[in-house]
Tab-separated table of C-alpha atoms and ligand atoms in Angstrom:
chain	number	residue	atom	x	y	z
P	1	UNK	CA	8.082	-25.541	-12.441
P	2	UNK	CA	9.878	-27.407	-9.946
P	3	UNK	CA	7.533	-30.135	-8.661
P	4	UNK	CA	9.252	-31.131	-5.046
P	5	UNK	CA	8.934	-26.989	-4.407
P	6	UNK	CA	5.453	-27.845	-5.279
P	7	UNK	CA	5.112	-30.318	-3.443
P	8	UNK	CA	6.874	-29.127	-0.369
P	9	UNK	CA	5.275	-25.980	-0.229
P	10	UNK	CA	1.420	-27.745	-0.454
P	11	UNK	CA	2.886	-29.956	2.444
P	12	UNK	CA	4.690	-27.506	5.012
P	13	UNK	CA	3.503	-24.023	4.179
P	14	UNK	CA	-0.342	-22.895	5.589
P	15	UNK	CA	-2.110	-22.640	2.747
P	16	UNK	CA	-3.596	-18.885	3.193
P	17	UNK	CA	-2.200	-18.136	-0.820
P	18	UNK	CA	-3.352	-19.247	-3.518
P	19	UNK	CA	0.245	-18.820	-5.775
P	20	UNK	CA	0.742	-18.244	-9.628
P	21	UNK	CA	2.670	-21.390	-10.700
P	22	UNK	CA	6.250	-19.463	-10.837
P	23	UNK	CA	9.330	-19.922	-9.029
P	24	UNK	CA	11.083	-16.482	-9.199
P	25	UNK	CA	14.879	-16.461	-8.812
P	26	UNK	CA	16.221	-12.823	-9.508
P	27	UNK	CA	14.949	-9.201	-9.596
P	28	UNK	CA	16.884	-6.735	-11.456
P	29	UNK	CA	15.172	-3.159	-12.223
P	30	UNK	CA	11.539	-3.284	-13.352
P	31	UNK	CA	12.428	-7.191	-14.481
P	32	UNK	CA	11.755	-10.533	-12.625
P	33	UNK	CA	13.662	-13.755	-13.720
P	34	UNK	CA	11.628	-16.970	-13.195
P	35	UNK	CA	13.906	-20.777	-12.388
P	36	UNK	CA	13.500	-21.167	-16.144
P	37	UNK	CA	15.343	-18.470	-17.056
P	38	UNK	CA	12.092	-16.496	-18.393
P	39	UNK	CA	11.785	-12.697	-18.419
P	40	UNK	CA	9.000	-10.937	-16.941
P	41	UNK	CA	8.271	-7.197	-16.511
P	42	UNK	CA	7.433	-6.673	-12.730
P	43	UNK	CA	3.499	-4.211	-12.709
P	44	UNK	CA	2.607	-5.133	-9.594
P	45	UNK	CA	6.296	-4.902	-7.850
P	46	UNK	CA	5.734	-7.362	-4.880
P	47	UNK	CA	2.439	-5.323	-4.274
P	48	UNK	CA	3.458	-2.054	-3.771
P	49	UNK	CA	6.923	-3.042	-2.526
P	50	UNK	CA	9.739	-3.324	-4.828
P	51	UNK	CA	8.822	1.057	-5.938
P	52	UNK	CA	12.369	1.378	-6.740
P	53	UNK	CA	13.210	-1.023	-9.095
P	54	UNK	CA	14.365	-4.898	-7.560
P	55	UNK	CA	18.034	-5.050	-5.986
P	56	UNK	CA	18.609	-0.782	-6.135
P	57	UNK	CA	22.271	-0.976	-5.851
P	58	UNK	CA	21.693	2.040	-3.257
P	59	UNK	CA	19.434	-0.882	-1.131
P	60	UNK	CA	21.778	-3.491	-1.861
P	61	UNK	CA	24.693	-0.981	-0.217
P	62	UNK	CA	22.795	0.142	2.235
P	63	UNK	CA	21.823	-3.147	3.586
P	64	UNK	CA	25.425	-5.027	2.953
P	65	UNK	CA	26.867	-1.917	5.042
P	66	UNK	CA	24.677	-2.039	7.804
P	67	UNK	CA	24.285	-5.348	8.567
P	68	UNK	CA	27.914	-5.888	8.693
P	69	UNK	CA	28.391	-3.113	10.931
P	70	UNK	CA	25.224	-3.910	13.394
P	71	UNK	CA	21.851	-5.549	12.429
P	72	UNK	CA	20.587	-5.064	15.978
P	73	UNK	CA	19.891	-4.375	19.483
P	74	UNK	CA	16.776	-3.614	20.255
P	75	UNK	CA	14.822	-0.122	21.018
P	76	UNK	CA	15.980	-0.426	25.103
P	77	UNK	CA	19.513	1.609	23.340
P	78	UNK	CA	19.852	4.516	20.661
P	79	UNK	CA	20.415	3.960	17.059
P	80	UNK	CA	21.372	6.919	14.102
P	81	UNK	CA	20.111	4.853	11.456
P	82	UNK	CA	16.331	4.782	13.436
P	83	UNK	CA	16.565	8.468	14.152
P	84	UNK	CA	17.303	9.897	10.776
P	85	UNK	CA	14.650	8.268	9.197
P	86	UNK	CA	12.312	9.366	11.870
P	87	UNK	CA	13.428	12.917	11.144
P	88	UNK	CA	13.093	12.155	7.383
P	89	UNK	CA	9.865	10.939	8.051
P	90	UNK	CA	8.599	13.354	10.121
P	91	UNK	CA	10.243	16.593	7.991
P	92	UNK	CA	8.811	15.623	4.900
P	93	UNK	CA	4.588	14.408	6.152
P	94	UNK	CA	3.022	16.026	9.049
P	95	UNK	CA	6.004	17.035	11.295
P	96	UNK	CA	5.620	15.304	14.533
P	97	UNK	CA	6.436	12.139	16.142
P	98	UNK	CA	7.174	8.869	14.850
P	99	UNK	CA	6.595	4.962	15.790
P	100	UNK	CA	8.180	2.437	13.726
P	101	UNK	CA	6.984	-1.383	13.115
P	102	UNK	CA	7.568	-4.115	10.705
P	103	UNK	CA	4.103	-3.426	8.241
P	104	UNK	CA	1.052	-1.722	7.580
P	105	UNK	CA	-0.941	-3.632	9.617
P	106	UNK	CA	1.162	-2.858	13.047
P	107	UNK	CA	1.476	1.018	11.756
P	108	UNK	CA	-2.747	1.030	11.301
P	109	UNK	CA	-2.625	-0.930	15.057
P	110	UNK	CA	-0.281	2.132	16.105
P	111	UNK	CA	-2.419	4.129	14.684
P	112	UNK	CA	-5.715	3.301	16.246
P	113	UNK	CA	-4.508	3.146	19.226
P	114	UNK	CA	-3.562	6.581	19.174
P	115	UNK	CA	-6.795	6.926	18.630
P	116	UNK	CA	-8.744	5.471	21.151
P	117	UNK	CA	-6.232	7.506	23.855
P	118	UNK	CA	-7.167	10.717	22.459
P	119	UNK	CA	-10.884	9.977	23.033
P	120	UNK	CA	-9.917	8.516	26.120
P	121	UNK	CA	-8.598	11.921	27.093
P	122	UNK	CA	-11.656	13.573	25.356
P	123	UNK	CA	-14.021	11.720	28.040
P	124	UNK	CA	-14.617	9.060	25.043
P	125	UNK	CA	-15.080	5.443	27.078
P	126	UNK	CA	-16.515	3.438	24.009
P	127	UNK	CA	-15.314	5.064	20.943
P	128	UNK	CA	-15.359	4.662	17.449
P	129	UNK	CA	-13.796	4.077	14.322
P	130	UNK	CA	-15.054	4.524	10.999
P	131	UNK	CA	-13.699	3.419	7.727
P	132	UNK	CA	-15.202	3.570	4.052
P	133	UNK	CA	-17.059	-0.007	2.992
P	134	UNK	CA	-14.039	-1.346	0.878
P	135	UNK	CA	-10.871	-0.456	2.246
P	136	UNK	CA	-8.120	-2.858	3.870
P	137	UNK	CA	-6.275	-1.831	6.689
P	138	UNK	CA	-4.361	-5.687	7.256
P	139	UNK	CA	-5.221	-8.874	8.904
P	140	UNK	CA	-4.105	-7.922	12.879
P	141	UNK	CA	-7.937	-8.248	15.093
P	142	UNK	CA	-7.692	-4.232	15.085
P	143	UNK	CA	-6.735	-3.150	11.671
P	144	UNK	CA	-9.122	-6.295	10.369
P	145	UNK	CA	-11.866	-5.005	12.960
P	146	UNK	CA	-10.896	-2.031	10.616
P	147	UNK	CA	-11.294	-3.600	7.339
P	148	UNK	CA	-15.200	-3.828	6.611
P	149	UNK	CA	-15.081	-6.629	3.947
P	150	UNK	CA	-12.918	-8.841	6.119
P	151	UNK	CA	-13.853	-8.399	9.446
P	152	UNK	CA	-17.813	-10.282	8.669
P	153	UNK	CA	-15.856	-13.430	8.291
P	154	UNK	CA	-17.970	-15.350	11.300
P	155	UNK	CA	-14.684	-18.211	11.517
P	156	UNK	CA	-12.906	-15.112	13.015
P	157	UNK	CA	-15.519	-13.672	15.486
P	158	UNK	CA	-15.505	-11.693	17.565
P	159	UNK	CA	-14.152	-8.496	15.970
P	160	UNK	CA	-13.267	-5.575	18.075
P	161	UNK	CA	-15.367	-3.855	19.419
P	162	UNK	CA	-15.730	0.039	18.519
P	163	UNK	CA	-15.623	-0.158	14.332
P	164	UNK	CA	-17.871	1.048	11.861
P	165	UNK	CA	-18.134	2.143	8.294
P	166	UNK	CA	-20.029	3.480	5.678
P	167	UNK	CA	-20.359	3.324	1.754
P	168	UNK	CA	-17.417	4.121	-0.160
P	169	UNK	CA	-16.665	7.926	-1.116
P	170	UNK	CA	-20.287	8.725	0.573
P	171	UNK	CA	-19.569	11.881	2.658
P	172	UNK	CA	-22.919	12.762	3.379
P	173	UNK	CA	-23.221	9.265	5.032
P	174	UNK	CA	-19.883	9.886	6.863
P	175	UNK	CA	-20.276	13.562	8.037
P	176	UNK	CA	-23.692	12.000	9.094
P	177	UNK	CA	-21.805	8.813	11.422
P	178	UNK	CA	-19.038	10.974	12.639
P	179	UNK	CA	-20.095	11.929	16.416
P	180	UNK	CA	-18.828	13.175	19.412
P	181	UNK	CA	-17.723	9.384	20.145
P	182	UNK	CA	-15.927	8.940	16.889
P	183	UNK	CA	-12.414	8.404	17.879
P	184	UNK	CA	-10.979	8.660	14.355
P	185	UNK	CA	-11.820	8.476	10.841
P	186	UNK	CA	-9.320	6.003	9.719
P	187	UNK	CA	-9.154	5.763	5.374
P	188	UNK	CA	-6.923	4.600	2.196
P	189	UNK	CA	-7.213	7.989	0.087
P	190	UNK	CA	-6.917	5.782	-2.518
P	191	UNK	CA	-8.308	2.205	-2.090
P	192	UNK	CA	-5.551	-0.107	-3.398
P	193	UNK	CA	-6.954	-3.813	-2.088
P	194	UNK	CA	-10.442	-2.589	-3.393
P	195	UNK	CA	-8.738	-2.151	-6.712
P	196	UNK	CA	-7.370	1.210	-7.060
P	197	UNK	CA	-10.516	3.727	-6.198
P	198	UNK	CA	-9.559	7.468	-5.245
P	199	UNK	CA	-11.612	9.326	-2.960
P	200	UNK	CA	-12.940	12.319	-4.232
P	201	UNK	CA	-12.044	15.510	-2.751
P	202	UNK	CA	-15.365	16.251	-1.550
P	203	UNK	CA	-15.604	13.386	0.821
P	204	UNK	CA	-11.972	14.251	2.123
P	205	UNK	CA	-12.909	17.855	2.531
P	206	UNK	CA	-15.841	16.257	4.726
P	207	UNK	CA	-13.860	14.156	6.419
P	208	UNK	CA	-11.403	16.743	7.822
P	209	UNK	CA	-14.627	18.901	8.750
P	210	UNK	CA	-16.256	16.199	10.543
P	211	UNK	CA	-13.123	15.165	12.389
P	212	UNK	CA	-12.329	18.860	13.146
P	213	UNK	CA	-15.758	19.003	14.721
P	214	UNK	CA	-16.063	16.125	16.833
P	215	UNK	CA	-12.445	16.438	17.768
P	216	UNK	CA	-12.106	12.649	16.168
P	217	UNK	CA	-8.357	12.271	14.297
P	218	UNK	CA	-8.111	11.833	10.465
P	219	UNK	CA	-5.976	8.997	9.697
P	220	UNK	CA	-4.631	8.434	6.297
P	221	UNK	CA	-3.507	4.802	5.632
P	222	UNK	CA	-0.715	5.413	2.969
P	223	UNK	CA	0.629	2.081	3.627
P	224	UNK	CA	-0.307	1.623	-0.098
P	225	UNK	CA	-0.339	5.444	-1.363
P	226	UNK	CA	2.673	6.681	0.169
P	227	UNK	CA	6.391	6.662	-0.481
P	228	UNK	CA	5.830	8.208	-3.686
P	229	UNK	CA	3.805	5.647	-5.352
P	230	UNK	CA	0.812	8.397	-6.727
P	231	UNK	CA	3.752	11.060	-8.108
P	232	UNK	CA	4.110	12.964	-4.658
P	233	UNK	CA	5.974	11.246	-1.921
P	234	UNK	CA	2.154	10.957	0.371
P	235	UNK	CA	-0.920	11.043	-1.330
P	236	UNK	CA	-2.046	13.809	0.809
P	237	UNK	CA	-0.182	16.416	-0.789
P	238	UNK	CA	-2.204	15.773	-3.733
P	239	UNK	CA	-5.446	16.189	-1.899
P	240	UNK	CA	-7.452	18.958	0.004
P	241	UNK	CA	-7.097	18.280	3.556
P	242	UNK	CA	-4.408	17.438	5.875
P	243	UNK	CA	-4.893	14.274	7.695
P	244	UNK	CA	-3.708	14.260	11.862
P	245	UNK	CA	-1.791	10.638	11.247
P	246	UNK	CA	-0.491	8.803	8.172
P	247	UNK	CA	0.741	5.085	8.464
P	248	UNK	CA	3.266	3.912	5.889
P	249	UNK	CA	5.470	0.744	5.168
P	250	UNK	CA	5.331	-1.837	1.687
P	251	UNK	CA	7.410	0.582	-0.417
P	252	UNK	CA	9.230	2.251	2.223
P	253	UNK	CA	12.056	-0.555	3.007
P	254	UNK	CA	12.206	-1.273	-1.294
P	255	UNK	CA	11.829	-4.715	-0.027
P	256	UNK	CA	12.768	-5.140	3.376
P	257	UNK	CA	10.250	-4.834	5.925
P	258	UNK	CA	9.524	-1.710	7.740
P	259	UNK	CA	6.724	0.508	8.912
P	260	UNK	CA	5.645	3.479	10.535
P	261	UNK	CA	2.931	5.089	11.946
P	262	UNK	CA	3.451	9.500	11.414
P	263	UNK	CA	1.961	12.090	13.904
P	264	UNK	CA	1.576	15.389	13.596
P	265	UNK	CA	2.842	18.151	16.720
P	266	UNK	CA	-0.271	16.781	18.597
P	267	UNK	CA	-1.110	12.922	17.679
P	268	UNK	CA	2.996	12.686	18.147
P	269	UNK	CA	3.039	12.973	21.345
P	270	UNK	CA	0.016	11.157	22.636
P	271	UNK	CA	1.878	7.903	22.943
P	272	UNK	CA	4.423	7.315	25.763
P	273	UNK	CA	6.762	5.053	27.360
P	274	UNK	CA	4.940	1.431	27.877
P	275	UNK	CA	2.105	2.445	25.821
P	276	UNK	CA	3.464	0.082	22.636
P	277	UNK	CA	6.197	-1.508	21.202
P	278	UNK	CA	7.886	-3.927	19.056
P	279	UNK	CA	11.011	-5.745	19.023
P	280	UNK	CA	12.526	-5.401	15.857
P	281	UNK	CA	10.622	-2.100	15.450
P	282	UNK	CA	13.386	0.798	13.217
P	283	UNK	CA	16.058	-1.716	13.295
P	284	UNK	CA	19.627	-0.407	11.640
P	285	UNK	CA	19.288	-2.628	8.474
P	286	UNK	CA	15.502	-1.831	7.674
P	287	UNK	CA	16.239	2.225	8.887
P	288	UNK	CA	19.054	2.499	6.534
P	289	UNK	CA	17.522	0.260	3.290
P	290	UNK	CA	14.548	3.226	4.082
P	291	UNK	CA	16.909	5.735	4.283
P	292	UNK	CA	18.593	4.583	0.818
P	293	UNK	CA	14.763	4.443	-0.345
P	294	UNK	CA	14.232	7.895	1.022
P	295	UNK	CA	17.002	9.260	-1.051
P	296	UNK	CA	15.464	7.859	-4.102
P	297	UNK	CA	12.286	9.130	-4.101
P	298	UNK	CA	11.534	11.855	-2.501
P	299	UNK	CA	13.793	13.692	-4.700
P	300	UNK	CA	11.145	16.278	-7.453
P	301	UNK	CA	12.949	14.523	-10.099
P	302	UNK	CA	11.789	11.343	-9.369
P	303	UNK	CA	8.250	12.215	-8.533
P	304	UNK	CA	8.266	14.254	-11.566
P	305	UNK	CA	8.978	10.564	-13.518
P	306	UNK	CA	6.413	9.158	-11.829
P	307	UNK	CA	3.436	11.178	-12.706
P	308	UNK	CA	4.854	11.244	-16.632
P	309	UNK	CA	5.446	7.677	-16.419
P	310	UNK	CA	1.297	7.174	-15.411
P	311	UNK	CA	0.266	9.433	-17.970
P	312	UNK	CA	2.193	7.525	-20.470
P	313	UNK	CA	0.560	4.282	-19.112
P	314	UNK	CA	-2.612	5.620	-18.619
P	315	UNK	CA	-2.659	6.927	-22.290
P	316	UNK	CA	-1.950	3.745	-23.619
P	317	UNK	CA	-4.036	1.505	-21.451
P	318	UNK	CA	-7.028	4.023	-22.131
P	319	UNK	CA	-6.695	3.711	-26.022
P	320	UNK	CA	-7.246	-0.276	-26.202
P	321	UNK	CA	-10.544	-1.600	-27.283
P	322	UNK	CA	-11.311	-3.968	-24.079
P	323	UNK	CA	-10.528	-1.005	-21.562
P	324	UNK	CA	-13.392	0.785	-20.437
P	325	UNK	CA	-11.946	2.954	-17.349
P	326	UNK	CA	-8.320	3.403	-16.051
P	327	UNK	CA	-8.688	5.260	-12.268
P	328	UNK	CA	-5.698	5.852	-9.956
P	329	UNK	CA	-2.899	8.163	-9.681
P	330	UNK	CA	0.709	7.890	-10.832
P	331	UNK	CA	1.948	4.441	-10.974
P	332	UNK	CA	-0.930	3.533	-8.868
P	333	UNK	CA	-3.375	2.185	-11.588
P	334	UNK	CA	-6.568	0.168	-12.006
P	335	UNK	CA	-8.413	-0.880	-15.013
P	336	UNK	CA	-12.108	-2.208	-15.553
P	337	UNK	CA	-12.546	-4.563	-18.516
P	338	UNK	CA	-15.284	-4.388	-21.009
P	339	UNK	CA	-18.547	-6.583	-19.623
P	340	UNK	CA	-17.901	-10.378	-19.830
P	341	UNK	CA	-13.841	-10.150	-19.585
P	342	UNK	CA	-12.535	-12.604	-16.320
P	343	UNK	CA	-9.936	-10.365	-15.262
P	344	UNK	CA	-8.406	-13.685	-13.167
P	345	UNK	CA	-7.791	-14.821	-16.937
P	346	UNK	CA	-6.267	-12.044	-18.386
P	347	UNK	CA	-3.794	-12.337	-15.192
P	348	UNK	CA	-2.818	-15.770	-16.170
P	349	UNK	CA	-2.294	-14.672	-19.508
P	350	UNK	CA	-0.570	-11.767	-19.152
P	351	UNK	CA	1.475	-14.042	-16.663
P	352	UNK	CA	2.464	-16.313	-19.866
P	353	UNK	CA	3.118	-13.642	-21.293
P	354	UNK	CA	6.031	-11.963	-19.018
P	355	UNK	CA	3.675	-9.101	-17.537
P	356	UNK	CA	3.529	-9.310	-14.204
P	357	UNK	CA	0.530	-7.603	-12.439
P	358	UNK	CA	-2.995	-8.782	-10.274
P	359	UNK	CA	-6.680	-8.548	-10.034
P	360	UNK	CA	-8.108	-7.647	-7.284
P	361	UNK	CA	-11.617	-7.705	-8.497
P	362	UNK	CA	-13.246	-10.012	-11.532
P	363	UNK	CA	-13.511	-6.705	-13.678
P	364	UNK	CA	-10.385	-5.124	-12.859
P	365	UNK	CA	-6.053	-5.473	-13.518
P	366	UNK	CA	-4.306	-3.265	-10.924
P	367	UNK	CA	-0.741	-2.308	-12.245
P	368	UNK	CA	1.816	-0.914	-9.449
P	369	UNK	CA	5.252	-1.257	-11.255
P	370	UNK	CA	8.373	0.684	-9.748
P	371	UNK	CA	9.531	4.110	-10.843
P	372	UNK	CA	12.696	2.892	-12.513
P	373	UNK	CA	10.861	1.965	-15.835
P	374	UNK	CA	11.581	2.508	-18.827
P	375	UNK	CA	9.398	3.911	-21.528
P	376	UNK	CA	10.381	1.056	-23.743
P	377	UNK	CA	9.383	-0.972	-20.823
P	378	UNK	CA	6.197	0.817	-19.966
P	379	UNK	CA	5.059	0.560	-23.854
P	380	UNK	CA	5.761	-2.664	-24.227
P	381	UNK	CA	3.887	-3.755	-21.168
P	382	UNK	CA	0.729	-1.963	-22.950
P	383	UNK	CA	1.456	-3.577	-26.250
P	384	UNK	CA	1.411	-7.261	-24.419
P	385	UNK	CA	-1.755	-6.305	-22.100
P	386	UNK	CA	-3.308	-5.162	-25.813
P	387	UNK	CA	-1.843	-8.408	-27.783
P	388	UNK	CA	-3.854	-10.392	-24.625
P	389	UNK	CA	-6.766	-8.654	-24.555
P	390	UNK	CA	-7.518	-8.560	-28.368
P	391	UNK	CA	-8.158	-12.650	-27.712
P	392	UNK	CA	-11.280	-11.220	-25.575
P	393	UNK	CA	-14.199	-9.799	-27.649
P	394	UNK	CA	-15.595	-7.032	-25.167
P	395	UNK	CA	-20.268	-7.296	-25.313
P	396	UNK	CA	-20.090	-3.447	-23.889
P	397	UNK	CA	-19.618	-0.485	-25.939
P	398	UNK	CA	-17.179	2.818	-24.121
O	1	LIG	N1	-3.168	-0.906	4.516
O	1	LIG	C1	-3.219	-0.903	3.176
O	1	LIG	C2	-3.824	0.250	2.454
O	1	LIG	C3	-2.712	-1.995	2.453
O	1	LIG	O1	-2.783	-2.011	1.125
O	1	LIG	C4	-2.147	-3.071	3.168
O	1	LIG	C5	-1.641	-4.263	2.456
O	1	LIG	O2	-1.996	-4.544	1.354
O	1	LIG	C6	-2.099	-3.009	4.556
O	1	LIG	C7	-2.621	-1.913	5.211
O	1	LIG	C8	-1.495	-4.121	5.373
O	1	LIG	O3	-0.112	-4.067	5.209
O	1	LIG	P1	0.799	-5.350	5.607
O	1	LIG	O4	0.401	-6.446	4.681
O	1	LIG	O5	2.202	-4.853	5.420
O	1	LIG	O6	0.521	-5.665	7.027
């Protein structure tokens, strides 16, 4: 490892990561090359980012066209780039309006603002909204007044007003907080931060029904989930109910950074001019590099390839000794080790090993590589994480 990059970055950079002691250099497919030349296999794909594989050759052209043609102007003028993928957007989720940003924080800020208009417009002066104990909606002072793990941090105070949650995947407990002051019920249908936890359908089925009740919105955060990531381009489709607003980015810009924040023929309209904004907001080179993305997955073919390629993984990872749960959907995947196993040192190993992938929580990996895999690639990924975990000697039984 290249000690003045060390060095440089422990002198100029804020040090709010802690960083695996790698210098990547090139991305190519499922595969990350490190400044020694070493090979890795990418599971965790810049966290939900890279979904289509590193440097798609339909991203690459997408972004080398635009930006030579016009990287920007601001949202004061039309762009067709900005358009079509609000159309794309909108066509294939809930149908109405959309607001574009630069991540999933800003889309879950969209978002609750949205919110807080409606019950504004309900009568609502002081309303709410709740989220399940455990899920991450970013680090902005709304989406972190959002995120109930986070936003206790007393170096930060104070938080928002207006937020509340309850346990995670509890609907009695949430049919029983939603009121007529709830402004929305904002949720990850599957918790990806947390470490990959699905709701069940139950709790989503109460979530629409207390939302449809109070009049509160339903607001899926697919920043995580969506863009094809659980085998159908939103997570929603998967589920029960429909939510009223989805927010999206990571995956959608395969690298480059966009977001957006979905509405449906009512929440889509609830916005209006001076109500929010953002400069680089739907800019030609992220619109088209999410366009190019757009073309890539939500195509059946892919999605289909997605699903088979978690059921292969899932297989696999289930059948080894030291594994004694696999949750998620898709390529969205989390593991618990057996009792006693650090996942933080399986990550290093599998690390040494050329397996890229995280852990979010000291008993569990979470594996989010992109949809251009291999099944070569996919088994040997489960033969290292095997190989590693054999050194570990699990003290709980399946
Ligand atoms: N929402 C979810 C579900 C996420 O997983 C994340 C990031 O991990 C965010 C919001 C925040 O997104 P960003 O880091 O792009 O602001």
């Amino acid at each position: 490892m290249n000690e003045q990059l060390l060095a440089d970055e422990a002198r100029y950079v804020m040090q709010t990561y802690k960083r695996a002691p790698v210098e990547f250099v090139r991305g190519e497919g499922a595969l990350l090359f490190d400044s020694e030349g070493r090979e890795y296999i990418d599971f965790l794909g810049g966290i939900s980012v890279t979904s289509v594989g590193h440097c798609h050759p339909a991203v690459v052209n997408a972004i080398r066209e635009q930006s030579g043609q016009l990287q920007h102007v601001s949202n004061l003028f039309y762009t067709a780039p900005m358009v079509e993928l609000a159309r794309r957007l909108s066509e294939s989720s809930l149908g109405g309006k959309v607001f574009f940003c630069n991540s999933g924080t800003e889309a879950n800020e969209c978002a609750i603002k949205i919110a807080r208009k409606a019950a504004r417009a309900r009568g609502v002066e002081n309303s709410e909204i709740i989220s399940f104990e455990g899920d991450f909606h970013g680090r902005s002072y709304g989406s972190l007044s959002a995120t109930p793990g986070l936003s206790k941090n007393p170096d930060f105070a104070p938080m928002l007003p207006g937020f509340s949650s309850v346990p995670f995947d509890d609907a009695a407990a949430l049919r029983e907080a939603v009121n007529d002051d709830t402004a929305a019920v904002l949720i990850e249908p599957i918790q990806g931060e947390a470490g990959v936890f699905p709701l069940s359908d139950e709790t989503l089925v109460a979530a629409r029904e207390a939302c449809d009740k109070s009049g509160a919105l339903l607001i899926f955060d697919e920043v995580q989930t969506g863009v094809g990531r659980t085998g159908s381009l939103w997570a929603f489709e998967q589920g029960p109910v429909r939510p009223d607003v989805i927010t999206t980015a990571k995956a959608l810009g395969g690298g480059v950074a966009v977001g957006a924040c979905i509405g449906n023929s009512q929440t889509g309209e609830i916005l209006a001019a001076g109500d929010h904004g953002s400069t680089f907001a739907g800019g030609p080179v992220a619109a088209s590099a999410a366009l190019a993305v757009l073309d890539l997955v939500d195509d059946p073919a892919m999605l289909r390839r997605i699903r088979a390629l978690g059921d292969r993984l899932t297989e696999g990872l289930a059948s080894i000794e030291q594994v004694v749960e696999v949750r998620g959907r898709g390529l969205m995947i989390g593991m618990r080790l057996a009792d006693g196993i650090v996942s933080s040192e399986v990550n290093s190993a599998l690390l040494e090993n050329g397996l890229v992938a995280n852990a979010p929580r000291p008993d569990s990996l979470r594996l989010l590589p992109p949809f251009v895999l291999t099944d070569e690639q996919a088994d040997h990924a489960v033969t290292v994480i095997a190989d590693v975990l054999a050194g570990y000697h699990p003290v709980e039984s399946k």
